PDB file of C-alpha atoms in Angstrom:
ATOM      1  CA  UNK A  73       0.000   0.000   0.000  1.00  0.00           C
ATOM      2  CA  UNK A  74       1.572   3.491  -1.082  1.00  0.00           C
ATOM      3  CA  UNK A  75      -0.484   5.297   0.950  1.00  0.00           C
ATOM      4  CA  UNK A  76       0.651   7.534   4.636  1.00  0.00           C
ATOM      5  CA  UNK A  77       1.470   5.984   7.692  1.00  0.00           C
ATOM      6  CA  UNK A  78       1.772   9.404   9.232  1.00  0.00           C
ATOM      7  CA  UNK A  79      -0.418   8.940  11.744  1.00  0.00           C
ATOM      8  CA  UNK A  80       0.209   5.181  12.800  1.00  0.00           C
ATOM      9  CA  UNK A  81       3.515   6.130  13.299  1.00  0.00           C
ATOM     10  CA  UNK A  82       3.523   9.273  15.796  1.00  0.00           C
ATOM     11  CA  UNK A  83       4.416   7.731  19.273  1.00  0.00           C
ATOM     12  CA  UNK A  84       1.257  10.314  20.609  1.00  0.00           C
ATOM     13  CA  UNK A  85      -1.305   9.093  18.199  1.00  0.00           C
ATOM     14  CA  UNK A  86      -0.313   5.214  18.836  1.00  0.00           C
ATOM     15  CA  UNK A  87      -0.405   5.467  23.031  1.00  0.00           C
ATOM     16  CA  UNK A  88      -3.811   7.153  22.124  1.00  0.00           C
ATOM     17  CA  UNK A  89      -5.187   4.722  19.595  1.00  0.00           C
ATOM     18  CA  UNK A  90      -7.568   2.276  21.439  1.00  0.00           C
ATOM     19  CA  UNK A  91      -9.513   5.532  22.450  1.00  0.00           C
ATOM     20  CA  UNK A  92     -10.074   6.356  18.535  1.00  0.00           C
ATOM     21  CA  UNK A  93     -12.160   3.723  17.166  1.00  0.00           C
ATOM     22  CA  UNK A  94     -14.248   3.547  20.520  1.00  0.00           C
ATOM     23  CA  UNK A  95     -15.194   7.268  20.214  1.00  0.00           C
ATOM     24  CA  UNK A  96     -15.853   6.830  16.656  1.00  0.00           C
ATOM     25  CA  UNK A  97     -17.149   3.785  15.105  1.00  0.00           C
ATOM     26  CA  UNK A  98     -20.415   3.385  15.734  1.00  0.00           C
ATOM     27  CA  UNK A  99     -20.674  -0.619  17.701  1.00  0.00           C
ATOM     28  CA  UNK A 100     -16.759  -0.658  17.770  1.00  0.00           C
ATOM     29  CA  UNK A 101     -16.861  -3.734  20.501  1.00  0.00           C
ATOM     30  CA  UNK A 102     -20.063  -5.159  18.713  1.00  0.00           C
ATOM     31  CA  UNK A 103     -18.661  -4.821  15.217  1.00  0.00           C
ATOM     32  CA  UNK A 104     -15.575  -7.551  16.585  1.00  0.00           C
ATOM     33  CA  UNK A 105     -18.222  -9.782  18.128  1.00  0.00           C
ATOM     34  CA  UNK A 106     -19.912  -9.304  14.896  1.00  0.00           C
ATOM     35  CA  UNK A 107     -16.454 -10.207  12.939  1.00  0.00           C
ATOM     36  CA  UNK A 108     -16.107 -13.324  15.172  1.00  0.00           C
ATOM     37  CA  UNK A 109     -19.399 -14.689  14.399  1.00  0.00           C
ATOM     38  CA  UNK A 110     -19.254 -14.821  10.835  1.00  0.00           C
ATOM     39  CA  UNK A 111     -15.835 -16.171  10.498  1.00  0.00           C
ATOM     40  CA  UNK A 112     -17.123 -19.075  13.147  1.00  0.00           C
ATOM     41  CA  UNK A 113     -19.887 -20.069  10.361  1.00  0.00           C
ATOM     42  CA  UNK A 114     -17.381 -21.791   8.044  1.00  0.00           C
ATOM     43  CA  UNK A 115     -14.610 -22.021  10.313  1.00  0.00           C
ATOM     44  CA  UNK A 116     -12.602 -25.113  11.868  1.00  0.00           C
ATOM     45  CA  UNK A 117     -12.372 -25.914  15.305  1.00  0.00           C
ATOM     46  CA  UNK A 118      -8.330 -25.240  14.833  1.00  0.00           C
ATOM     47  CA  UNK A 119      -8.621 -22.332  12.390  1.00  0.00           C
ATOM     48  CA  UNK A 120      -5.894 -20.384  11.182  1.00  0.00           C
ATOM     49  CA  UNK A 121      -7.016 -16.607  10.152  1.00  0.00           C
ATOM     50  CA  UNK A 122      -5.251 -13.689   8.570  1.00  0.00           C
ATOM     51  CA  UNK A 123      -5.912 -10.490  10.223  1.00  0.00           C
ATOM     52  CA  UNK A 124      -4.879  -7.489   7.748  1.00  0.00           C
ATOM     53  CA  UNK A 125      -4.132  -4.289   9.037  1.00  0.00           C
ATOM     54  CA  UNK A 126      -3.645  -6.004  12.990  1.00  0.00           C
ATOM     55  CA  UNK A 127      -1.723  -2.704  14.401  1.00  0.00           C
ATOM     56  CA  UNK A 128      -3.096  -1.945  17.827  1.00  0.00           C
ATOM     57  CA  UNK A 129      -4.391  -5.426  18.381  1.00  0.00           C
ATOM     58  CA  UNK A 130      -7.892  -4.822  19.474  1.00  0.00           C
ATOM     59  CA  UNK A 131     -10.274  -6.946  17.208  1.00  0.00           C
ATOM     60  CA  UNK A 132      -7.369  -9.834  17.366  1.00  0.00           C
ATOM     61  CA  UNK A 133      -7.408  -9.755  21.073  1.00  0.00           C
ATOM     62  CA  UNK A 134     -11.782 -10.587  20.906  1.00  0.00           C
ATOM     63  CA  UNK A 135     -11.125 -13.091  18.330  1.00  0.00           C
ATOM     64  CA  UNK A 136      -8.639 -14.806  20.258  1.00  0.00           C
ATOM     65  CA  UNK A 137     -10.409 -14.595  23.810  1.00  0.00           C
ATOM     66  CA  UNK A 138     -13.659 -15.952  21.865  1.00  0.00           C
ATOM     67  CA  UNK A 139     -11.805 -19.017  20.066  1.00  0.00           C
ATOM     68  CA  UNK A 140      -8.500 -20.676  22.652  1.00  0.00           C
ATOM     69  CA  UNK A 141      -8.386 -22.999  19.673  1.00  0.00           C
ATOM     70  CA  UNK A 142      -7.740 -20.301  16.603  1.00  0.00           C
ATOM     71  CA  UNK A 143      -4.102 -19.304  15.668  1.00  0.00           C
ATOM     72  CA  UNK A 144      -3.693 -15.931  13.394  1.00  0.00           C
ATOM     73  CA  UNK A 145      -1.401 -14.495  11.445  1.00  0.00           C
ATOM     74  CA  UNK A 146      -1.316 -10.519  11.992  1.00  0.00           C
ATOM     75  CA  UNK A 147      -0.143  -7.937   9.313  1.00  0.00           C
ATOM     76  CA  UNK A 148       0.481  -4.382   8.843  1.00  0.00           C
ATOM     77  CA  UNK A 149       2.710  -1.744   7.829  1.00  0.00           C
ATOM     78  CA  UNK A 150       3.152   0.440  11.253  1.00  0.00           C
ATOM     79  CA  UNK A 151       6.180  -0.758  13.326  1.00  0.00           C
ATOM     80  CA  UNK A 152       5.041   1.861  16.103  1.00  0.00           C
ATOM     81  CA  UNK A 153       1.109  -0.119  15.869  1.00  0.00           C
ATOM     82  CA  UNK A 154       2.289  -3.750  16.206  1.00  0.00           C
ATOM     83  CA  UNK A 155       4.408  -2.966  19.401  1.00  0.00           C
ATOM     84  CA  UNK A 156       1.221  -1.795  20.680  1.00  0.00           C
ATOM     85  CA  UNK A 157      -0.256  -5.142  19.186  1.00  0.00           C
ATOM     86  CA  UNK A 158       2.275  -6.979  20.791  1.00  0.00           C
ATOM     87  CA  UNK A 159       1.262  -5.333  24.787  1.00  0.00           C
ATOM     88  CA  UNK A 160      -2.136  -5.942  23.984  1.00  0.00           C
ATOM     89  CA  UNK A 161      -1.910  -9.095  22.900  1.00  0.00           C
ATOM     90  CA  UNK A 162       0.864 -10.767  25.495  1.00  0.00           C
ATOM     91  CA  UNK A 163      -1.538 -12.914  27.290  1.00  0.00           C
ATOM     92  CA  UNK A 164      -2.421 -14.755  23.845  1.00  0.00           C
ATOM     93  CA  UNK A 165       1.328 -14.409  22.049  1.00  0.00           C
ATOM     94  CA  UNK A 166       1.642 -18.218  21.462  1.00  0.00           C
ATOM     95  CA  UNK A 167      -1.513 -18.169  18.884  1.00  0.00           C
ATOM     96  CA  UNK A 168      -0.338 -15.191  17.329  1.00  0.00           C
ATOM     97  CA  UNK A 169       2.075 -13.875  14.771  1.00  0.00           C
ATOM     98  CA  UNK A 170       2.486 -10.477  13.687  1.00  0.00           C
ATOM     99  CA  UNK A 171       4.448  -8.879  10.763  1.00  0.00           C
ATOM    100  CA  UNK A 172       5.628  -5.631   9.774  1.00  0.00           C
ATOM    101  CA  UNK A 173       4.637  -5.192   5.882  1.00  0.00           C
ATOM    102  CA  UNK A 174       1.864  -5.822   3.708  1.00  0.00           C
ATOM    103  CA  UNK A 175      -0.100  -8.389   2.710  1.00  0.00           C
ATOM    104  CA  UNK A 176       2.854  -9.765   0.105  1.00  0.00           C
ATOM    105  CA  UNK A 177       4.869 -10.058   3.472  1.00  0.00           C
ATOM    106  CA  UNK A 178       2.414 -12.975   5.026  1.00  0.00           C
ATOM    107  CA  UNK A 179       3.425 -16.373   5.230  1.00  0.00           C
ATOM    108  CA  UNK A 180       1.839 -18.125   1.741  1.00  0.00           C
ATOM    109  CA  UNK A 181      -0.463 -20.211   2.648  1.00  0.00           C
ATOM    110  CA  UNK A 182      -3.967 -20.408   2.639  1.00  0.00           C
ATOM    111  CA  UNK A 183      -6.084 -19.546   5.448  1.00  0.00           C
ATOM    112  CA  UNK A 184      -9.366 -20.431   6.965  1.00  0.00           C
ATOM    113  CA  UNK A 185     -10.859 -17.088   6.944  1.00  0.00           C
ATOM    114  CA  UNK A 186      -9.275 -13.319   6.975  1.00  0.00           C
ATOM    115  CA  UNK A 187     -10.169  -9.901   8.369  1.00  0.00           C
ATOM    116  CA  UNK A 188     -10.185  -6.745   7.270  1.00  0.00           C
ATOM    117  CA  UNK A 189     -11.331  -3.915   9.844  1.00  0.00           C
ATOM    118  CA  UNK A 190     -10.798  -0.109   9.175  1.00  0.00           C
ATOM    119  CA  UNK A 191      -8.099  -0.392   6.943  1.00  0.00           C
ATOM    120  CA  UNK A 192      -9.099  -0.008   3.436  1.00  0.00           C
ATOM    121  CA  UNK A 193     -10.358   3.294   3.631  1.00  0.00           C
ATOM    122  CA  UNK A 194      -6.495   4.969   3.745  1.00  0.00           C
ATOM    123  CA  UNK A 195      -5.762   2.735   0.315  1.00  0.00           C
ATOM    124  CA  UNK A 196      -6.220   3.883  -2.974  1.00  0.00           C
ATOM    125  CA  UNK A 197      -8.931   2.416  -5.466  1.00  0.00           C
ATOM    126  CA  UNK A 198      -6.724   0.201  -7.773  1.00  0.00           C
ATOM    127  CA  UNK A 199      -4.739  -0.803  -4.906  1.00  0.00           C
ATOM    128  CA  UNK A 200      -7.468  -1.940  -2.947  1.00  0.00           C
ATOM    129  CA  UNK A 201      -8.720  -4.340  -6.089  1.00  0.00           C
ATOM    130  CA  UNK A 202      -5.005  -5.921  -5.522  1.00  0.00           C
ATOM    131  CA  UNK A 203      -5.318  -6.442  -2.030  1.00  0.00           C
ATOM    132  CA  UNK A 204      -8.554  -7.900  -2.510  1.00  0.00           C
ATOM    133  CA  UNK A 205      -7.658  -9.889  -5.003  1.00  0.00           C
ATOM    134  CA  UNK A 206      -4.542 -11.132  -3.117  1.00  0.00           C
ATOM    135  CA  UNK A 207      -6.643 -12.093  -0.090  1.00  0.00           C
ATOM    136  CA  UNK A 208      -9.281 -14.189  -2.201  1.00  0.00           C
ATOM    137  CA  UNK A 209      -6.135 -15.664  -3.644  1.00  0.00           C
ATOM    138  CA  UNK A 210      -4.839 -16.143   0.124  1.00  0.00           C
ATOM    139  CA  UNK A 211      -8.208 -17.931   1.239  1.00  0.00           C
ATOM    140  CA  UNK A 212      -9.057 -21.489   1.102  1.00  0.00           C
ATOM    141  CA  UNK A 213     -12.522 -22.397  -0.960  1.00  0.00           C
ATOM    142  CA  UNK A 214     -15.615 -20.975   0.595  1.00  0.00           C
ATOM    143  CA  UNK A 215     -13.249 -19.421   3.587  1.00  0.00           C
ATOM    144  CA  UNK A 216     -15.107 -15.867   4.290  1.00  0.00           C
ATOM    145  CA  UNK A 217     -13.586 -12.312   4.416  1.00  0.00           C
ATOM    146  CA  UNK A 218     -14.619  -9.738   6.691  1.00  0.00           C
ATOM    147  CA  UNK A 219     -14.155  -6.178   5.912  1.00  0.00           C
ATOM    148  CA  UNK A 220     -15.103  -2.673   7.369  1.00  0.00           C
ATOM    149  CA  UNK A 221     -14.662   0.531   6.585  1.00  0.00           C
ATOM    150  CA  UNK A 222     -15.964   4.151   5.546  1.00  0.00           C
ATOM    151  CA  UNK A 223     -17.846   3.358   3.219  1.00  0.00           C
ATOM    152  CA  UNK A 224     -20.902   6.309   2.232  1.00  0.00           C
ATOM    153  CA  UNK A 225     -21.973   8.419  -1.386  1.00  0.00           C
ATOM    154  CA  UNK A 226     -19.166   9.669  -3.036  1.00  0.00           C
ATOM    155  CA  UNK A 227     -21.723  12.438  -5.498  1.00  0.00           C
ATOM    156  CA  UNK A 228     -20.291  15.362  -4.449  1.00  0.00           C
ATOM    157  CA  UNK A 229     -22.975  16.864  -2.488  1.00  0.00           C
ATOM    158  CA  UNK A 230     -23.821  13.647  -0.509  1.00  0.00           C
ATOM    159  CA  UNK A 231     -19.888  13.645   0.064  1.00  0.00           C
ATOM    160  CA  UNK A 232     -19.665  16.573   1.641  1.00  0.00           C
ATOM    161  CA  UNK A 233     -23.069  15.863   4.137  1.00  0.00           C
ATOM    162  CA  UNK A 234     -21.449  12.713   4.876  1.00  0.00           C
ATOM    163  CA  UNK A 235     -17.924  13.959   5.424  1.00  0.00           C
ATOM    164  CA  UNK A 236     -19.627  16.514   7.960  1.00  0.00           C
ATOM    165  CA  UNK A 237     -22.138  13.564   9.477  1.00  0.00           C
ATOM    166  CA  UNK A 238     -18.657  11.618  10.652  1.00  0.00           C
ATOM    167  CA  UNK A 239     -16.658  14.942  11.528  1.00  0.00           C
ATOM    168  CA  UNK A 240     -20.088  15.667  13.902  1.00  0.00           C
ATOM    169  CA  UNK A 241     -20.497  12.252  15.346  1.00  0.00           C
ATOM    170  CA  UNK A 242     -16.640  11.942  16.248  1.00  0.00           C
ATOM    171  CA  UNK A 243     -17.137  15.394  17.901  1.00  0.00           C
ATOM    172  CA  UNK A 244     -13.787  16.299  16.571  1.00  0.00           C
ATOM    173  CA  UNK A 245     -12.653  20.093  16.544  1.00  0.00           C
ATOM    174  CA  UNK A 246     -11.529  22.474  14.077  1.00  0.00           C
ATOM    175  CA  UNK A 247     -14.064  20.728  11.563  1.00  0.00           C
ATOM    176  CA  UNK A 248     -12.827  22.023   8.331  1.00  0.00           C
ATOM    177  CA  UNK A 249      -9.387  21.263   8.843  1.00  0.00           C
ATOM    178  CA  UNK A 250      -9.841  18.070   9.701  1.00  0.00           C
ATOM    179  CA  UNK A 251     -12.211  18.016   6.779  1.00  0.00           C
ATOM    180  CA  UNK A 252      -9.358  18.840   4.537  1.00  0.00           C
ATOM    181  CA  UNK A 253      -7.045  16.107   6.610  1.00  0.00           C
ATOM    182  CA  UNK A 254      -9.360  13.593   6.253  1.00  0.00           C
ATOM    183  CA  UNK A 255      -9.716  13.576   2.402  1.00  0.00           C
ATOM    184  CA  UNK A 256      -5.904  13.967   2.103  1.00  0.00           C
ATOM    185  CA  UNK A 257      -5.289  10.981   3.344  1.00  0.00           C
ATOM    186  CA  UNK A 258      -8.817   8.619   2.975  1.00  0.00           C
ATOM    187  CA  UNK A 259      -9.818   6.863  -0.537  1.00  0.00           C
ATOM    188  CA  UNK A 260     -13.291   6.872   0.334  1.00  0.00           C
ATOM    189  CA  UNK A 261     -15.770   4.467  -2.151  1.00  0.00           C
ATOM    190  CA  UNK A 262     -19.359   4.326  -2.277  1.00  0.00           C
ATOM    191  CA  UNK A 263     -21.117   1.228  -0.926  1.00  0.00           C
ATOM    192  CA  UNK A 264     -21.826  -0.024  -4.437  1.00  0.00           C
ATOM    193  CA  UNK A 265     -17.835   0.112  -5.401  1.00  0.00           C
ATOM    194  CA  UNK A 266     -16.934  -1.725  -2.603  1.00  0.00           C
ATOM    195  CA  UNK A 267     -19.003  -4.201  -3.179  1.00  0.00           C
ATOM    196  CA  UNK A 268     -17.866  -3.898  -6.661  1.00  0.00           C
ATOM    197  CA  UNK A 269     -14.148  -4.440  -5.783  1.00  0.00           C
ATOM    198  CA  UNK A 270     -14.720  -7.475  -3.805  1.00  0.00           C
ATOM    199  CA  UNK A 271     -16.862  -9.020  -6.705  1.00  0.00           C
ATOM    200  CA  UNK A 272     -14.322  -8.325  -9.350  1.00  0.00           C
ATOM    201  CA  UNK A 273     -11.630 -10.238  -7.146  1.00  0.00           C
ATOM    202  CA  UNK A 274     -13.413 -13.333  -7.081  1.00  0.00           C
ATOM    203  CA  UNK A 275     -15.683 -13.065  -3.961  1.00  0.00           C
ATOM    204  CA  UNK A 276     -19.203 -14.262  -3.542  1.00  0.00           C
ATOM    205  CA  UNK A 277     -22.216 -14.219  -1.065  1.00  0.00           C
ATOM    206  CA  UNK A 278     -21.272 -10.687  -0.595  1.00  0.00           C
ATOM    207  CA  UNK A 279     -23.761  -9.717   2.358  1.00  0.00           C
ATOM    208  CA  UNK A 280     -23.892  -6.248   4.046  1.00  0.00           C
ATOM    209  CA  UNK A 281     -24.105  -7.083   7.637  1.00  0.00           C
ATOM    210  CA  UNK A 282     -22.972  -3.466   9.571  1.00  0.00           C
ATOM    211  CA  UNK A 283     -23.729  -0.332   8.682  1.00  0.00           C
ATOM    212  CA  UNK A 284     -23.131   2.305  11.227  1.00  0.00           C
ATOM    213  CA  UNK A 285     -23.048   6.159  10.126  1.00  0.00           C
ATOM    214  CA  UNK A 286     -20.828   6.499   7.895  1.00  0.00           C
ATOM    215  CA  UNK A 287     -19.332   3.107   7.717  1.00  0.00           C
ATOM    216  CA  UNK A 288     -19.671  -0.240   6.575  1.00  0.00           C
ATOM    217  CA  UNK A 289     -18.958  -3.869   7.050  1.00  0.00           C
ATOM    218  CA  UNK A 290     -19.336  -7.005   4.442  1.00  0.00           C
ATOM    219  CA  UNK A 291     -18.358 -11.073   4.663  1.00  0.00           C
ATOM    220  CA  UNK A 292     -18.025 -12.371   1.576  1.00  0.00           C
ATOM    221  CA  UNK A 293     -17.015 -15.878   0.636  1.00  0.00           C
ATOM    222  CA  UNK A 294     -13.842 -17.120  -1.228  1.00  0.00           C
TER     223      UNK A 294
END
């Protein structure tokens, strides 16, 4: 992925991380619980997932709680996020291995099921129909994928409501700035592209199951 990892990478913004996502995704702990359910539906008792974009650790520490007998394989391109993976996750660090890189950087094999929470939203268009394309290619038969993101109208006047929807519901300040922060650095699709992109990579049974605000969630099927 050739986009920033400014922010994942400023010691401040790490330590303050697991505050983010609480304050605003809507259902952060419910959207993991979520996660974990659906990969369970096709999933072995000893199932081996791939958890893309695993900096911070937070939805591999409720997967691994929920299933003692899963092992994962944890990936992403912020140093500075998997240390803070690694504190969060000591208690379960023999069913877990984490890499620095990108998904080219994970062991090849193919995995029972994968994960893909509030990540693709900082990666381009065209690289996004790689990495879903990789990960389909990464999956065994029928294994699902679970993704969320912002996802919301991308016409330029629904845009900008929903641009100032999230910057209201994360209550954050200095609105337009952030605005302009926010767009410099997200590669926002509608809900119809994304499901797009996972089509054109090979998924099916795409199903919408989250929608919260401004974002979205998807399993889809290998």
């Amino acid at each position: 992925m050739s986009n920033s990892n400014e922010p994942f990478s400023d010691p401040q913004a790490v330590a303050r991380y697991a505050e983010g996502p609480r304050r605003i995704v809507p259902g952060f702990h419910d959207l993991h619980r979520m996660t974990t359910l659906l990969l369970a539906e096709r999933a072995p008792q000893s199932a081996h997932m791939l958890v893309l974009g695993a900096g911070g650790g937070l939805e591999l520490k409720t997967f691994a709680e929920t299933h003692p007998d899963w092992t994962f394989t944890g990936i992403d391109p912020s140093l500075e996020m998997l240390q803070l993976a690694e504190k969060t996750l000591v208690s379960y660090k023999n069913r877990i291995h984490l890499h620095h890189g990108y998904l080219a950087d994970a062991p090849q094999e193919r995995y029972d099921g994968a994960t893909c929470l509030l990540t693709l939203h900082f990666v381009p268009r065209e690289e996004r129909r790689q990495i879903a394309a990789d990960l389909h290619h990464r999956l065994k038969p029928g294994a699902p994928l679970v993704v969320a993101h912002l996802s919301f109208p991308q016409d330029p006047d629904q845009k900008t409501l929903w641009y100032e929807r999230y910057l209201a519901f994360s209550d954050t300040k200095d609105s337009e700035l952030n605005r302009a922060a926010f767009e410099s650095r997200l590669n926002i699709l509608s809900p119809a592209e994304d499901e797009s992109v996972l089509r054109e990579a090979g998924f099916s049974e795409i199903n919408l199951f989250y929608s919260g605000f401004a974002f979205r969630g998807w399993v889809a099927h290998a």
